[in-house]
Rosetta silent file (secondary structure, phi, psi, omega in degrees, C-alpha in Angstrom):
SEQUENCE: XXXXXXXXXXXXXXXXXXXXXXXXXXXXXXXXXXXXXXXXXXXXXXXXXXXXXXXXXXXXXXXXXXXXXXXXXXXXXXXXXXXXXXXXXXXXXXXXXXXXXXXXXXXXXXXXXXXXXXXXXXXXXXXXXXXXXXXXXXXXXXXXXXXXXXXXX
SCORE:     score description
SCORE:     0.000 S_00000001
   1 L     0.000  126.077  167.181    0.000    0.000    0.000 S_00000001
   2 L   -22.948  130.781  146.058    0.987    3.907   -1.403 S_00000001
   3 L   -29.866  -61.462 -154.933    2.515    5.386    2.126 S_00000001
   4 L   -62.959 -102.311  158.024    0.390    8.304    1.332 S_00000001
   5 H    14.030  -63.805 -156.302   -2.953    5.827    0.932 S_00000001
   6 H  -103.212   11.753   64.783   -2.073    4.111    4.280 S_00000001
   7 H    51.993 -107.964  176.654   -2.057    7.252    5.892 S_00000001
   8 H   -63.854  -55.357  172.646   -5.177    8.877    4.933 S_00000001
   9 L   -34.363  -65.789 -147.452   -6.721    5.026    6.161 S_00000001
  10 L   -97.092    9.745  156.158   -5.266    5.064    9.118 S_00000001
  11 L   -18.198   85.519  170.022   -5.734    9.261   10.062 S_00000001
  12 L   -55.190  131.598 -173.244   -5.952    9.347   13.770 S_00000001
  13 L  -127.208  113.519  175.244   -8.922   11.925   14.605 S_00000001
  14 E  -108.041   82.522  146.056   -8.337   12.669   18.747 S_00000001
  15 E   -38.344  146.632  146.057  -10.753   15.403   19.693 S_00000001
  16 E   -93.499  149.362 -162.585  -11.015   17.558   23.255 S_00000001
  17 E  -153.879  126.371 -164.050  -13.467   16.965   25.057 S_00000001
  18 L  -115.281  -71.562  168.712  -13.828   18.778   28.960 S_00000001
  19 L   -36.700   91.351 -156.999  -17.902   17.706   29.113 S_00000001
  20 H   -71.675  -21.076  156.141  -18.649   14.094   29.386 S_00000001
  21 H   -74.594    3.101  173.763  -22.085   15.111   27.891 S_00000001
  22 H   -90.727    1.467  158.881  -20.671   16.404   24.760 S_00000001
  23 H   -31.667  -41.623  178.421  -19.267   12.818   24.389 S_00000001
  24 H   -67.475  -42.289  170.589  -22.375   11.987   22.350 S_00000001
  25 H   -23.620  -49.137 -166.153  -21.981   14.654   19.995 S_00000001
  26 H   -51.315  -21.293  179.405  -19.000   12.498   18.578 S_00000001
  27 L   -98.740  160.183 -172.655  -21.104   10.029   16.796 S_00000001
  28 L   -60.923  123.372  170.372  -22.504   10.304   13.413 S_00000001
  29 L   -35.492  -47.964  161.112  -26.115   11.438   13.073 S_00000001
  30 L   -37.274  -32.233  146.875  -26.513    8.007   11.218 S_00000001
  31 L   -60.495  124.978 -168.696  -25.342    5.694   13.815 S_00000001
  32 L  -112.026   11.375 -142.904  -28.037    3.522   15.179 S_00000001
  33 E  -168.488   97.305  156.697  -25.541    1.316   17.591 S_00000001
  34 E  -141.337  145.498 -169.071  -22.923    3.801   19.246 S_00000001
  35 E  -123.430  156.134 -139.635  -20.459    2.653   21.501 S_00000001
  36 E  -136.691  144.347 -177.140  -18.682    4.166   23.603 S_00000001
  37 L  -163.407   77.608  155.311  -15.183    2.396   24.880 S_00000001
  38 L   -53.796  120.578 -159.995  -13.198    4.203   27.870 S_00000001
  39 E  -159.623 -170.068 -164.678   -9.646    3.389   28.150 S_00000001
  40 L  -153.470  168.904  179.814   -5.939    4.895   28.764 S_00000001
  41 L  -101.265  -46.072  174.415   -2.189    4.227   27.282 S_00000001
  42 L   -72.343   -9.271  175.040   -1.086    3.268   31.070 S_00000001
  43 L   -81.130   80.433  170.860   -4.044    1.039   31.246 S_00000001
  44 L   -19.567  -88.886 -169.005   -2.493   -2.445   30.609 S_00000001
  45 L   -45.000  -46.555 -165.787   -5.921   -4.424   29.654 S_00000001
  46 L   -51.193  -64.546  151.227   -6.763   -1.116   27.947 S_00000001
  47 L   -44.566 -106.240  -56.970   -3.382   -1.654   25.360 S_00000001
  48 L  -116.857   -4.533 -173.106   -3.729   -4.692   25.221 S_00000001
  49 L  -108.962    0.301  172.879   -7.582   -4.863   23.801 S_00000001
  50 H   -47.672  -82.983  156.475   -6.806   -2.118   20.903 S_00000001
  51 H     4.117  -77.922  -73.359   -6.718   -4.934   18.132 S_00000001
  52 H  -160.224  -31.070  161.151   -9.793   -6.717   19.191 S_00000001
  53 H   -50.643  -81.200 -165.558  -11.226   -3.015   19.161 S_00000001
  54 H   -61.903  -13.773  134.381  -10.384   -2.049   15.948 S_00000001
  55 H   -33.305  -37.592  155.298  -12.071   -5.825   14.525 S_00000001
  56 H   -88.225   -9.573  156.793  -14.790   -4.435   15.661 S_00000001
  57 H   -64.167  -62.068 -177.759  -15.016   -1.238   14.166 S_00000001
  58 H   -33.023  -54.986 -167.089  -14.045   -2.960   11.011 S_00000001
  59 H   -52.141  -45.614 -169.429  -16.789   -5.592   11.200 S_00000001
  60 L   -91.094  175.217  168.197  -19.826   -2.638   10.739 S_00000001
  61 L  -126.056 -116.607 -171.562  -20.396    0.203    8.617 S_00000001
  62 L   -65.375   -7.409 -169.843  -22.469    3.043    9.263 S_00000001
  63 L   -98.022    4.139  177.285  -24.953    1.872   11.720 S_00000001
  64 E  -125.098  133.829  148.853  -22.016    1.011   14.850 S_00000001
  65 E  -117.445  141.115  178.263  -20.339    4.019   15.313 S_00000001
  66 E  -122.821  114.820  154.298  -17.154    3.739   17.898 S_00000001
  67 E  -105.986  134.540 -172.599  -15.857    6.256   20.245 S_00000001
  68 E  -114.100  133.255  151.706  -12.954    5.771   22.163 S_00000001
  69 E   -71.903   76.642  166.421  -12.456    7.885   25.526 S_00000001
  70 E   -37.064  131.247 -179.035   -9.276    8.565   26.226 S_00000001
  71 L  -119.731   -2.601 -167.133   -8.327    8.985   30.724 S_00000001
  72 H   -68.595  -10.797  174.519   -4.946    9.570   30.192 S_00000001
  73 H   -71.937  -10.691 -173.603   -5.220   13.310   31.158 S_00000001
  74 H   -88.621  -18.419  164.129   -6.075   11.955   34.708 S_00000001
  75 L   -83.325  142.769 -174.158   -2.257   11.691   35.144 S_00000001
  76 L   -60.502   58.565 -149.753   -0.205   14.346   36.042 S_00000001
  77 L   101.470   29.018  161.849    2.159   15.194   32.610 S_00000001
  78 L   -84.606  141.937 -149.427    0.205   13.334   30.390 S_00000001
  79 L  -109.952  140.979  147.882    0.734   14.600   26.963 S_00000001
  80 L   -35.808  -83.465  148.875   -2.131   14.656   24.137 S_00000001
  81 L    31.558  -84.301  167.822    0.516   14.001   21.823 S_00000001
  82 L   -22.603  -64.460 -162.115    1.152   10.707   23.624 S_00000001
  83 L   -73.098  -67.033 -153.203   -2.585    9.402   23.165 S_00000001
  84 H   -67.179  -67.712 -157.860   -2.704   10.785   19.342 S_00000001
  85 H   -84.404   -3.602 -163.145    0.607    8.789   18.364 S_00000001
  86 H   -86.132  -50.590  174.853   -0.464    5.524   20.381 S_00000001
  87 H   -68.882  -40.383 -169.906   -3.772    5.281   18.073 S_00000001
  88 H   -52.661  -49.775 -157.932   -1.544    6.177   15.272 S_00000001
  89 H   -75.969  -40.206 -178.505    0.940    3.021   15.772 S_00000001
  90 H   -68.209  -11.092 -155.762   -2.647    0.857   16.501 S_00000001
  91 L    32.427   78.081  160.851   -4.064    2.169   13.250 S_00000001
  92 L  -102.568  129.665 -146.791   -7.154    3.074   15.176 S_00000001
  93 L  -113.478  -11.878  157.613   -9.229    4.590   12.506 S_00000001
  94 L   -92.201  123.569  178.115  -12.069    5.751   15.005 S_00000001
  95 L   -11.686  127.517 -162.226  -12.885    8.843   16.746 S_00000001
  96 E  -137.580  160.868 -159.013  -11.204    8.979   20.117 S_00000001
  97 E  -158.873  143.143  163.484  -11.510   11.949   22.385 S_00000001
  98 E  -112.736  110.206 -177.731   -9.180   13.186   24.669 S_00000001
  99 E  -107.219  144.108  175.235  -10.831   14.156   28.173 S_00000001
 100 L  -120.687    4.499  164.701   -9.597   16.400   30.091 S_00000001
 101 L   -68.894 -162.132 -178.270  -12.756   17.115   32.637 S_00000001
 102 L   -65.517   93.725 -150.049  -13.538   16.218   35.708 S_00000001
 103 H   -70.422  -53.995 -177.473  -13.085   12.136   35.981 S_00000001
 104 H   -37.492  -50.475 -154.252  -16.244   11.581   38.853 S_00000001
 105 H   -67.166  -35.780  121.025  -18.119   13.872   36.317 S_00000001
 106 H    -1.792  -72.214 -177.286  -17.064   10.735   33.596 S_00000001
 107 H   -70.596  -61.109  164.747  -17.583    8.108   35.908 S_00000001
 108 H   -22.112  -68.096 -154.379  -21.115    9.447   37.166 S_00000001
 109 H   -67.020  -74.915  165.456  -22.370    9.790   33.669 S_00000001
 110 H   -44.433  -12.612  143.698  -21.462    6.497   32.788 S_00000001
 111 L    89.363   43.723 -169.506  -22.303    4.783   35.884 S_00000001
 112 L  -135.580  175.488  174.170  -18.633    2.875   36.427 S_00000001
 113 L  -128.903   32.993  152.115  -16.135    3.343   39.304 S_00000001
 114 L   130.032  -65.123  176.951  -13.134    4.279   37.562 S_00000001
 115 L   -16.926  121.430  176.872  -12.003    0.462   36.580 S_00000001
 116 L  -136.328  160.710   -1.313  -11.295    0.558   32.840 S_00000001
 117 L   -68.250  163.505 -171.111  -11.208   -0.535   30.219 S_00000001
 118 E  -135.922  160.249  178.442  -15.372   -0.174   30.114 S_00000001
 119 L  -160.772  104.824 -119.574  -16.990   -0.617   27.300 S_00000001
 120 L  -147.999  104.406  114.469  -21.012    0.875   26.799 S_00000001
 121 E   -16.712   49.831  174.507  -23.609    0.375   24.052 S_00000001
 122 E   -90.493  141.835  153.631  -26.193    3.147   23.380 S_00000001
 123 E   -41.617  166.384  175.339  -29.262    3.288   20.847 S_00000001
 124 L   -65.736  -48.167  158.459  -29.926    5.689   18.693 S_00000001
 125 L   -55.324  -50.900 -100.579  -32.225    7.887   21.658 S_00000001
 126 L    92.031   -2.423 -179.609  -29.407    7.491   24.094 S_00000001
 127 L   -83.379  127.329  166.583  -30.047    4.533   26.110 S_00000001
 128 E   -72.485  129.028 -139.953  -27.846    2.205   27.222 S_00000001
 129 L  -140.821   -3.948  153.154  -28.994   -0.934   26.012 S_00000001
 130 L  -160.858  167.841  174.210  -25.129   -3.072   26.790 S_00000001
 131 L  -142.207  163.477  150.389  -22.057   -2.917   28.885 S_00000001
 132 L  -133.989  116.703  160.344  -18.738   -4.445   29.310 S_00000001
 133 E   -65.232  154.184 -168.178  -16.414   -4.276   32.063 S_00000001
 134 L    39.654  140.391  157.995  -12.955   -5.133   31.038 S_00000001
 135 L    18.515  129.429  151.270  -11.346   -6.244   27.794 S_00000001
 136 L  -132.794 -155.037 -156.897  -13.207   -7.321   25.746 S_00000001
 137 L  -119.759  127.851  156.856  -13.194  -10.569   22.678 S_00000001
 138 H   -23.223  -80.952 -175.390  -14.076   -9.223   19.052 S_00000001
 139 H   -28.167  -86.540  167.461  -15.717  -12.072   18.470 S_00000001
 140 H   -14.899  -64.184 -138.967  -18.171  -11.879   21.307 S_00000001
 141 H   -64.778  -56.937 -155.351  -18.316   -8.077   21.196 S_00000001
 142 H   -56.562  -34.175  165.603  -19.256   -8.203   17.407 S_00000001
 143 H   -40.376  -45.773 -133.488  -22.458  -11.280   18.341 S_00000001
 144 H   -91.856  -33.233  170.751  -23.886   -9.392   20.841 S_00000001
 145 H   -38.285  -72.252 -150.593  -23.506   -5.579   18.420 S_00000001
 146 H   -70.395  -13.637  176.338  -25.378   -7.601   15.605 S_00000001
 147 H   -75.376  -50.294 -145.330  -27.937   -9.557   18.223 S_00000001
 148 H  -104.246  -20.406  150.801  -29.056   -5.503   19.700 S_00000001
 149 H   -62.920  -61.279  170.096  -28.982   -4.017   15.743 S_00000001
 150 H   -34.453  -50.457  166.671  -31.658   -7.215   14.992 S_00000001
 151 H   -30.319  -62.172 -158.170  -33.687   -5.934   18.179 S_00000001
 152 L   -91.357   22.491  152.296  -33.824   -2.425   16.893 S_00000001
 153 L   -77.195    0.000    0.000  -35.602   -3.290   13.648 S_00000001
């Protein structure tokens, strides 16, 4: 593949984000499945499920939308930078936010107690309709996506 070509694919796009409700904003009017997947570069399980992410972004098209929340700002000299070249090297090809609010204000909206990676399922209103604690398995992840699009028919 063209450098240039593999590249433009693999264009990291890391937003700021202070307001854990403008997290929804991030997904595509068009998304009828958007998930939401809080996670960190010091966050072992967090590395180590990046792959197994981006298989699932691959597996859908327009109707799973993926956001990834970046926590790494909850450490003391953590660099944007950092986050933005980390997705680069994963060739994560989905919207990822960098937060830099308040972390209770994070955990409160999302209903978790800090443990990450988390990984959250909303509809098209807003409802959360799955969750995962920890890591997760493609495989799995991508069943249970395509079991809760069939629901929503």
């Amino acid at each position: 593949m063209p450098p240039l070509l593999f590249a433009l694919l693999f264009a990291v796009t890391l937003r700021d984000v202070r307001d854990p409700a403008k997290i929804k904003d991030a997904f595509p009017a068009a998304a009828r499945l958007r998930v939401v997947n809080v996670w960190a570069t010091w966050c072992v399980p967090c590395v180590a499920e990046m792959p197994e992410l981006r298989a699932v972004d691959d597996a859908f098209g327009a109707e799973v939308a993926m956001v990834g929340v970046s926590m790494d700002d909850m450490i003391p000299g953590a660099k944007r930078e950092k986050v933005a070249a980390f997705l680069d090297r994963q060739k994560i090809s989905y919207i990822n936010l960098y937060y830099s609010g308040n972390a209770d204000d994070l955990m409160s909206l999302y209903r978790f107690d800090g443990e990450i990676p988390v990984t959250l399922a909303f509809d098209d209103p807003g409802r959360e309709v799955w969750r995962h604690q920890g890591p997760i398995k493609s495989a799995e992840t991508i069943a249970e996506l395509r079991k809760l699009l069939r629901r929503m028919q």
